């Protein structure tokens, strides 16, 4: 499908606060781990888990910014005619390294 949309997608003040707080907590934890002479492998595992949590918070924001993929009531496909948007958004399962997400998506077809 060939279709383009131009959107002003940017983080606003206050967005991703969960990720920012998680990062601040991780920084404090790393300082405490260093003071306590924690083992490298334990620190590495903890940082990895926390980075996945932070990534999930940011991915939720990314999904919110990009929206459901609404390209309008109809879309012209290169060489295939026009498809129309279905009346109801569909829920789609998305699995990533940050976990599973159920996202609403606009669906286009010829019915």
PDB file of N, CA, C and O in Angstrom, residues 48-106:
ATOM      1  N   UNK A  48      19.225  -4.280  32.801  1.00  0.00           N
ATOM      2  CA  UNK A  48      18.534  -4.787  31.614  1.00  0.00           C
ATOM      3  C   UNK A  48      17.025  -4.843  31.838  1.00  0.00           C
ATOM      4  O   UNK A  48      16.245  -4.376  30.999  1.00  0.00           O
ATOM      5  N   UNK A  49      16.605  -5.376  32.975  1.00  0.00           N
ATOM      6  CA  UNK A  49      15.167  -5.445  33.278  1.00  0.00           C
ATOM      7  C   UNK A  49      14.557  -4.047  33.329  1.00  0.00           C
ATOM      8  O   UNK A  49      13.471  -3.798  32.802  1.00  0.00           O
ATOM      9  N   UNK A  50      15.246  -3.138  33.983  1.00  0.00           N
ATOM     10  CA  UNK A  50      14.723  -1.775  34.105  1.00  0.00           C
ATOM     11  C   UNK A  50      14.672  -1.070  32.749  1.00  0.00           C
ATOM     12  O   UNK A  50      13.743  -0.301  32.481  1.00  0.00           O
ATOM     13  N   UNK A  51      15.656  -1.303  31.895  1.00  0.00           N
ATOM     14  CA  UNK A  51      15.640  -0.673  30.570  1.00  0.00           C
ATOM     15  C   UNK A  51      14.467  -1.193  29.739  1.00  0.00           C
ATOM     16  O   UNK A  51      13.861  -0.433  28.979  1.00  0.00           O
ATOM     17  N   UNK A  52      14.127  -2.463  29.905  1.00  0.00           N
ATOM     18  CA  UNK A  52      12.937  -2.985  29.220  1.00  0.00           C
ATOM     19  C   UNK A  52      11.671  -2.313  29.743  1.00  0.00           C
ATOM     20  O   UNK A  52      10.761  -1.996  28.967  1.00  0.00           O
ATOM     21  N   UNK A  53      11.599  -2.080  31.041  1.00  0.00           N
ATOM     22  CA  UNK A  53      10.434  -1.387  31.609  1.00  0.00           C
ATOM     23  C   UNK A  53      10.349   0.047  31.083  1.00  0.00           C
ATOM     24  O   UNK A  53       9.272   0.521  30.717  1.00  0.00           O
ATOM     25  N   UNK A  54      11.488   0.720  31.050  1.00  0.00           N
ATOM     26  CA  UNK A  54      11.523   2.090  30.534  1.00  0.00           C
ATOM     27  C   UNK A  54      11.121   2.092  29.057  1.00  0.00           C
ATOM     28  O   UNK A  54      10.321   2.924  28.615  1.00  0.00           O
ATOM     29  N   UNK A  55      11.645   1.156  28.298  1.00  0.00           N
ATOM     30  CA  UNK A  55      11.301   1.050  26.887  1.00  0.00           C
ATOM     31  C   UNK A  55       9.816   0.834  26.679  1.00  0.00           C
ATOM     32  O   UNK A  55       9.211   1.388  25.754  1.00  0.00           O
ATOM     33  N   UNK A  56       9.197   0.048  27.563  1.00  0.00           N
ATOM     34  CA  UNK A  56       7.750  -0.185  27.448  1.00  0.00           C
ATOM     35  C   UNK A  56       6.978   1.117  27.654  1.00  0.00           C
ATOM     36  O   UNK A  56       6.043   1.420  26.909  1.00  0.00           O
ATOM     37  N   UNK A  57       7.378   1.909  28.655  1.00  0.00           N
ATOM     38  CA  UNK A  57       6.700   3.193  28.887  1.00  0.00           C
ATOM     39  C   UNK A  57       6.813   4.093  27.647  1.00  0.00           C
ATOM     40  O   UNK A  57       5.834   4.734  27.252  1.00  0.00           O
ATOM     41  N   UNK A  58       7.991   4.133  27.049  1.00  0.00           N
ATOM     42  CA  UNK A  58       8.199   4.985  25.878  1.00  0.00           C
ATOM     43  C   UNK A  58       7.442   4.423  24.671  1.00  0.00           C
ATOM     44  O   UNK A  58       6.875   5.178  23.879  1.00  0.00           O
ATOM     45  N   UNK A  59       7.383   3.098  24.543  1.00  0.00           N
ATOM     46  CA  UNK A  59       6.652   2.483  23.435  1.00  0.00           C
ATOM     47  C   UNK A  59       5.157   2.785  23.543  1.00  0.00           C
ATOM     48  O   UNK A  59       4.497   3.037  22.521  1.00  0.00           O
ATOM     49  N   UNK A  60       4.610   2.791  24.749  1.00  0.00           N
ATOM     50  CA  UNK A  60       3.199   3.158  24.939  1.00  0.00           C
ATOM     51  C   UNK A  60       2.976   4.579  24.421  1.00  0.00           C
ATOM     52  O   UNK A  60       1.987   4.856  23.729  1.00  0.00           O
ATOM     53  N   UNK A  61       3.898   5.467  24.719  1.00  0.00           N
ATOM     54  CA  UNK A  61       3.773   6.843  24.239  1.00  0.00           C
ATOM     55  C   UNK A  61       3.895   6.897  22.717  1.00  0.00           C
ATOM     56  O   UNK A  61       3.158   7.620  22.053  1.00  0.00           O
ATOM     57  N   UNK A  62       4.819   6.119  22.166  1.00  0.00           N
ATOM     58  CA  UNK A  62       4.974   6.062  20.710  1.00  0.00           C
ATOM     59  C   UNK A  62       3.665   5.623  20.051  1.00  0.00           C
ATOM     60  O   UNK A  62       3.209   6.227  19.072  1.00  0.00           O
ATOM     61  N   UNK A  63       3.055   4.580  20.584  1.00  0.00           N
ATOM     62  CA  UNK A  63       1.800   4.090  20.020  1.00  0.00           C
ATOM     63  C   UNK A  63       0.696   5.141  20.129  1.00  0.00           C
ATOM     64  O   UNK A  63      -0.119   5.292  19.209  1.00  0.00           O
ATOM     65  N   UNK A  64       0.679   5.871  21.235  1.00  0.00           N
ATOM     66  CA  UNK A  64      -0.316   6.933  21.399  1.00  0.00           C
ATOM     67  C   UNK A  64      -0.076   8.054  20.380  1.00  0.00           C
ATOM     68  O   UNK A  64      -1.031   8.600  19.812  1.00  0.00           O
ATOM     69  N   UNK A  65       1.172   8.398  20.136  1.00  0.00           N
ATOM     70  CA  UNK A  65       1.491   9.468  19.190  1.00  0.00           C
ATOM     71  C   UNK A  65       1.160   9.085  17.753  1.00  0.00           C
ATOM     72  O   UNK A  65       0.711   9.935  16.973  1.00  0.00           O
ATOM     73  N   UNK A  66       1.373   7.837  17.392  1.00  0.00           N
ATOM     74  CA  UNK A  66       1.154   7.445  16.001  1.00  0.00           C
ATOM     75  C   UNK A  66      -0.299   7.152  15.691  1.00  0.00           C
ATOM     76  O   UNK A  66      -0.700   7.210  14.532  1.00  0.00           O
ATOM     77  N   UNK A  67      -1.094   6.837  16.710  1.00  0.00           N
ATOM     78  CA  UNK A  67      -2.528   6.654  16.498  1.00  0.00           C
ATOM     79  C   UNK A  67      -2.879   5.352  15.802  1.00  0.00           C
ATOM     80  O   UNK A  67      -2.043   4.478  15.611  1.00  0.00           O
ATOM     81  N   UNK A  68      -4.142   5.245  15.380  1.00  0.00           N
ATOM     82  CA  UNK A  68      -4.651   3.982  14.847  1.00  0.00           C
ATOM     83  C   UNK A  68      -4.414   3.761  13.349  1.00  0.00           C
ATOM     84  O   UNK A  68      -4.908   2.797  12.780  1.00  0.00           O
ATOM     85  N   UNK A  69      -3.706   4.647  12.686  1.00  0.00           N
ATOM     86  CA  UNK A  69      -3.463   4.469  11.253  1.00  0.00           C
ATOM     87  C   UNK A  69      -4.613   4.933  10.380  1.00  0.00           C
ATOM     88  O   UNK A  69      -4.848   4.395   9.296  1.00  0.00           O
ATOM     89  N   UNK A  70      -5.321   5.943  10.829  1.00  0.00           N
ATOM     90  CA  UNK A  70      -6.464   6.461  10.082  1.00  0.00           C
ATOM     91  C   UNK A  70      -5.960   7.348   8.945  1.00  0.00           C
ATOM     92  O   UNK A  70      -5.408   8.419   9.170  1.00  0.00           O
ATOM     93  N   UNK A  71      -6.164   6.876   7.724  1.00  0.00           N
ATOM     94  CA  UNK A  71      -5.735   7.613   6.537  1.00  0.00           C
ATOM     95  C   UNK A  71      -6.897   8.294   5.826  1.00  0.00           C
ATOM     96  O   UNK A  71      -6.766   8.744   4.696  1.00  0.00           O
ATOM     97  N   UNK A  72      -8.049   8.329   6.487  1.00  0.00           N
ATOM     98  CA  UNK A  72      -9.234   8.931   5.890  1.00  0.00           C
ATOM     99  C   UNK A  72     -10.240   7.858   5.504  1.00  0.00           C
ATOM    100  O   UNK A  72     -10.011   6.665   5.693  1.00  0.00           O
ATOM    101  N   UNK A  73     -11.372   8.294   4.942  1.00  0.00           N
ATOM    102  CA  UNK A  73     -12.443   7.344   4.596  1.00  0.00           C
ATOM    103  C   UNK A  73     -12.043   6.371   3.516  1.00  0.00           C
ATOM    104  O   UNK A  73     -12.528   5.240   3.481  1.00  0.00           O
ATOM    105  N   UNK A  74     -11.162   6.790   2.619  1.00  0.00           N
ATOM    106  CA  UNK A  74     -10.707   5.892   1.560  1.00  0.00           C
ATOM    107  C   UNK A  74      -9.249   6.196   1.229  1.00  0.00           C
ATOM    108  O   UNK A  74      -8.758   7.290   1.494  1.00  0.00           O
ATOM    109  N   UNK A  75      -8.596   5.185   0.655  1.00  0.00           N
ATOM    110  CA  UNK A  75      -7.194   5.313   0.281  1.00  0.00           C
ATOM    111  C   UNK A  75      -7.025   4.759  -1.124  1.00  0.00           C
ATOM    112  O   UNK A  75      -7.498   3.656  -1.430  1.00  0.00           O
ATOM    113  N   UNK A  76      -6.341   5.521  -1.973  1.00  0.00           N
ATOM    114  CA  UNK A  76      -6.038   5.055  -3.321  1.00  0.00           C
ATOM    115  C   UNK A  76      -4.735   4.265  -3.270  1.00  0.00           C
ATOM    116  O   UNK A  76      -3.710   4.763  -2.816  1.00  0.00           O
ATOM    117  N   UNK A  77      -4.807   3.010  -3.706  1.00  0.00           N
ATOM    118  CA  UNK A  77      -3.628   2.162  -3.752  1.00  0.00           C
ATOM    119  C   UNK A  77      -3.031   2.211  -5.158  1.00  0.00           C
ATOM    120  O   UNK A  77      -3.753   2.191  -6.151  1.00  0.00           O
ATOM    121  N   UNK A  78      -1.731   2.259  -5.201  1.00  0.00           N
ATOM    122  CA  UNK A  78      -1.041   2.332  -6.484  1.00  0.00           C
ATOM    123  C   UNK A  78      -1.340   1.070  -7.308  1.00  0.00           C
ATOM    124  O   UNK A  78      -1.002  -0.035  -6.919  1.00  0.00           O
ATOM    125  N   UNK A  79      -2.026   1.242  -8.419  1.00  0.00           N
ATOM    126  CA  UNK A  79      -2.322   0.136  -9.319  1.00  0.00           C
ATOM    127  C   UNK A  79      -3.427  -0.799  -8.868  1.00  0.00           C
ATOM    128  O   UNK A  79      -3.701  -1.800  -9.520  1.00  0.00           O
ATOM    129  N   UNK A  80      -4.090  -0.518  -7.745  1.00  0.00           N
ATOM    130  CA  UNK A  80      -5.113  -1.445  -7.237  1.00  0.00           C
ATOM    131  C   UNK A  80      -6.451  -0.798  -6.952  1.00  0.00           C
ATOM    132  O   UNK A  80      -7.335  -1.436  -6.395  1.00  0.00           O
ATOM    133  N   UNK A  81      -6.605   0.440  -7.260  1.00  0.00           N
ATOM    134  CA  UNK A  81      -7.883   1.095  -7.009  1.00  0.00           C
ATOM    135  C   UNK A  81      -7.960   1.718  -5.626  1.00  0.00           C
ATOM    136  O   UNK A  81      -6.957   2.048  -5.006  1.00  0.00           O
ATOM    137  N   UNK A  82      -9.196   1.831  -5.160  1.00  0.00           N
ATOM    138  CA  UNK A  82      -9.462   2.523  -3.900  1.00  0.00           C
ATOM    139  C   UNK A  82     -10.010   1.531  -2.886  1.00  0.00           C
ATOM    140  O   UNK A  82     -10.840   0.682  -3.211  1.00  0.00           O
ATOM    141  N   UNK A  83      -9.549   1.631  -1.655  1.00  0.00           N
ATOM    142  CA  UNK A  83     -10.084   0.825  -0.553  1.00  0.00           C
ATOM    143  C   UNK A  83     -10.721   1.778   0.450  1.00  0.00           C
ATOM    144  O   UNK A  83     -10.303   2.917   0.601  1.00  0.00           O
ATOM    145  N   UNK A  84     -11.762   1.277   1.113  1.00  0.00           N
ATOM    146  CA  UNK A  84     -12.497   2.106   2.076  1.00  0.00           C
ATOM    147  C   UNK A  84     -12.186   1.650   3.496  1.00  0.00           C
ATOM    148  O   UNK A  84     -11.941   0.479   3.748  1.00  0.00           O
ATOM    149  N   UNK A  85     -12.254   2.602   4.412  1.00  0.00           N
ATOM    150  CA  UNK A  85     -12.040   2.306   5.834  1.00  0.00           C
ATOM    151  C   UNK A  85     -13.250   1.557   6.380  1.00  0.00           C
ATOM    152  O   UNK A  85     -14.390   1.935   6.131  1.00  0.00           O
ATOM    153  N   UNK A  86     -13.005   0.498   7.127  1.00  0.00           N
ATOM    154  CA  UNK A  86     -14.083  -0.230   7.783  1.00  0.00           C
ATOM    155  C   UNK A  86     -14.682   0.668   8.855  1.00  0.00           C
ATOM    156  O   UNK A  86     -13.998   1.525   9.426  1.00  0.00           O
ATOM    157  N   UNK A  87     -15.967   0.465   9.189  1.00  0.00           N
ATOM    158  CA  UNK A  87     -16.615   1.347  10.166  1.00  0.00           C
ATOM    159  C   UNK A  87     -16.036   1.230  11.580  1.00  0.00           C
ATOM    160  O   UNK A  87     -16.027   2.204  12.326  1.00  0.00           O
ATOM    161  N   UNK A  88     -15.558   0.074  11.953  1.00  0.00           N
ATOM    162  CA  UNK A  88     -15.039  -0.141  13.311  1.00  0.00           C
ATOM    163  C   UNK A  88     -13.528  -0.358  13.283  1.00  0.00           C
ATOM    164  O   UNK A  88     -13.031  -1.091  12.432  1.00  0.00           O
ATOM    165  N   UNK A  89     -12.831   0.256  14.235  1.00  0.00           N
ATOM    166  CA  UNK A  89     -11.414  -0.061  14.381  1.00  0.00           C
ATOM    167  C   UNK A  89     -11.288  -1.499  14.869  1.00  0.00           C
ATOM    168  O   UNK A  89     -12.172  -2.017  15.544  1.00  0.00           O
ATOM    169  N   UNK A  90     -10.200  -2.116  14.516  1.00  0.00           N
ATOM    170  CA  UNK A  90      -9.927  -3.492  14.925  1.00  0.00           C
ATOM    171  C   UNK A  90      -8.786  -3.489  15.940  1.00  0.00           C
ATOM    172  O   UNK A  90      -7.865  -2.688  15.843  1.00  0.00           O
ATOM    173  N   UNK A  91      -8.861  -4.388  16.888  1.00  0.00           N
ATOM    174  CA  UNK A  91      -7.802  -4.522  17.883  1.00  0.00           C
ATOM    175  C   UNK A  91      -6.757  -5.490  17.336  1.00  0.00           C
ATOM    176  O   UNK A  91      -7.094  -6.576  16.849  1.00  0.00           O
ATOM    177  N   UNK A  92      -5.516  -5.085  17.380  1.00  0.00           N
ATOM    178  CA  UNK A  92      -4.423  -5.901  16.874  1.00  0.00           C
ATOM    179  C   UNK A  92      -3.425  -6.175  17.991  1.00  0.00           C
ATOM    180  O   UNK A  92      -3.090  -5.295  18.776  1.00  0.00           O
ATOM    181  N   UNK A  93      -2.943  -7.399  18.028  1.00  0.00           N
ATOM    182  CA  UNK A  93      -1.932  -7.799  18.998  1.00  0.00           C
ATOM    183  C   UNK A  93      -0.561  -7.499  18.415  1.00  0.00           C
ATOM    184  O   UNK A  93      -0.256  -7.878  17.286  1.00  0.00           O
ATOM    185  N   UNK A  94       0.251  -6.815  19.178  1.00  0.00           N
ATOM    186  CA  UNK A  94       1.603  -6.472  18.772  1.00  0.00           C
ATOM    187  C   UNK A  94       2.547  -6.970  19.861  1.00  0.00           C
ATOM    188  O   UNK A  94       2.384  -6.620  21.033  1.00  0.00           O
ATOM    189  N   UNK A  95       3.499  -7.788  19.485  1.00  0.00           N
ATOM    190  CA  UNK A  95       4.457  -8.325  20.450  1.00  0.00           C
ATOM    191  C   UNK A  95       5.836  -7.774  20.110  1.00  0.00           C
ATOM    192  O   UNK A  95       6.272  -7.836  18.960  1.00  0.00           O
ATOM    193  N   UNK A  96       6.490  -7.214  21.106  1.00  0.00           N
ATOM    194  CA  UNK A  96       7.827  -6.654  20.907  1.00  0.00           C
ATOM    195  C   UNK A  96       8.714  -7.067  22.078  1.00  0.00           C
ATOM    196  O   UNK A  96       8.255  -7.731  23.005  1.00  0.00           O
ATOM    197  N   UNK A  97       9.950  -6.636  22.049  1.00  0.00           N
ATOM    198  CA  UNK A  97      10.850  -6.924  23.170  1.00  0.00           C
ATOM    199  C   UNK A  97      10.365  -6.252  24.441  1.00  0.00           C
ATOM    200  O   UNK A  97      10.770  -6.632  25.536  1.00  0.00           O
ATOM    201  N   UNK A  98       9.478  -5.276  24.312  1.00  0.00           N
ATOM    202  CA  UNK A  98       8.951  -4.560  25.473  1.00  0.00           C
ATOM    203  C   UNK A  98       7.659  -5.159  25.998  1.00  0.00           C
ATOM    204  O   UNK A  98       7.050  -4.636  26.916  1.00  0.00           O
ATOM    205  N   UNK A  99       7.207  -6.236  25.411  1.00  0.00           N
ATOM    206  CA  UNK A  99       6.004  -6.907  25.874  1.00  0.00           C
ATOM    207  C   UNK A  99       4.923  -6.917  24.809  1.00  0.00           C
ATOM    208  O   UNK A  99       5.149  -6.580  23.647  1.00  0.00           O
ATOM    209  N   UNK A 100       3.750  -7.303  25.231  1.00  0.00           N
ATOM    210  CA  UNK A 100       2.602  -7.418  24.333  1.00  0.00           C
ATOM    211  C   UNK A 100       1.723  -6.174  24.460  1.00  0.00           C
ATOM    212  O   UNK A 100       1.494  -5.681  25.557  1.00  0.00           O
ATOM    213  N   UNK A 101       1.239  -5.707  23.318  1.00  0.00           N
ATOM    214  CA  UNK A 101       0.353  -4.555  23.275  1.00  0.00           C
ATOM    215  C   UNK A 101      -0.870  -4.927  22.449  1.00  0.00           C
ATOM    216  O   UNK A 101      -0.763  -5.639  21.450  1.00  0.00           O
ATOM    217  N   UNK A 102      -2.022  -4.462  22.847  1.00  0.00           N
ATOM    218  CA  UNK A 102      -3.225  -4.554  22.034  1.00  0.00           C
ATOM    219  C   UNK A 102      -3.499  -3.136  21.553  1.00  0.00           C
ATOM    220  O   UNK A 102      -3.707  -2.230  22.370  1.00  0.00           O
ATOM    221  N   UNK A 103      -3.447  -2.951  20.250  1.00  0.00           N
ATOM    222  CA  UNK A 103      -3.568  -1.605  19.701  1.00  0.00           C
ATOM    223  C   UNK A 103      -4.779  -1.502  18.775  1.00  0.00           C
ATOM    224  O   UNK A 103      -5.074  -2.417  18.012  1.00  0.00           O
ATOM    225  N   UNK A 104      -5.494  -0.385  18.836  1.00  0.00           N
ATOM    226  CA  UNK A 104      -6.603  -0.173  17.900  1.00  0.00           C
ATOM    227  C   UNK A 104      -6.048   0.254  16.544  1.00  0.00           C
ATOM    228  O   UNK A 104      -5.136   1.066  16.478  1.00  0.00           O
ATOM    229  N   UNK A 105      -6.582  -0.331  15.486  1.00  0.00           N
ATOM    230  CA  UNK A 105      -6.109  -0.002  14.128  1.00  0.00           C
ATOM    231  C   UNK A 105      -7.282   0.210  13.206  1.00  0.00           C
ATOM    232  O   UNK A 105      -8.280  -0.500  13.286  1.00  0.00           O
ATOM    233  N   UNK A 106      -7.133   1.156  12.324  1.00  0.00           N
ATOM    234  CA  UNK A 106      -8.090   1.323  11.238  1.00  0.00           C
ATOM    235  C   UNK A 106      -7.756   0.267  10.189  1.00  0.00           C
ATOM    236  O   UNK A 106      -6.591  -0.034   9.940  1.00  0.00           O
TER     237      UNK A 106
END
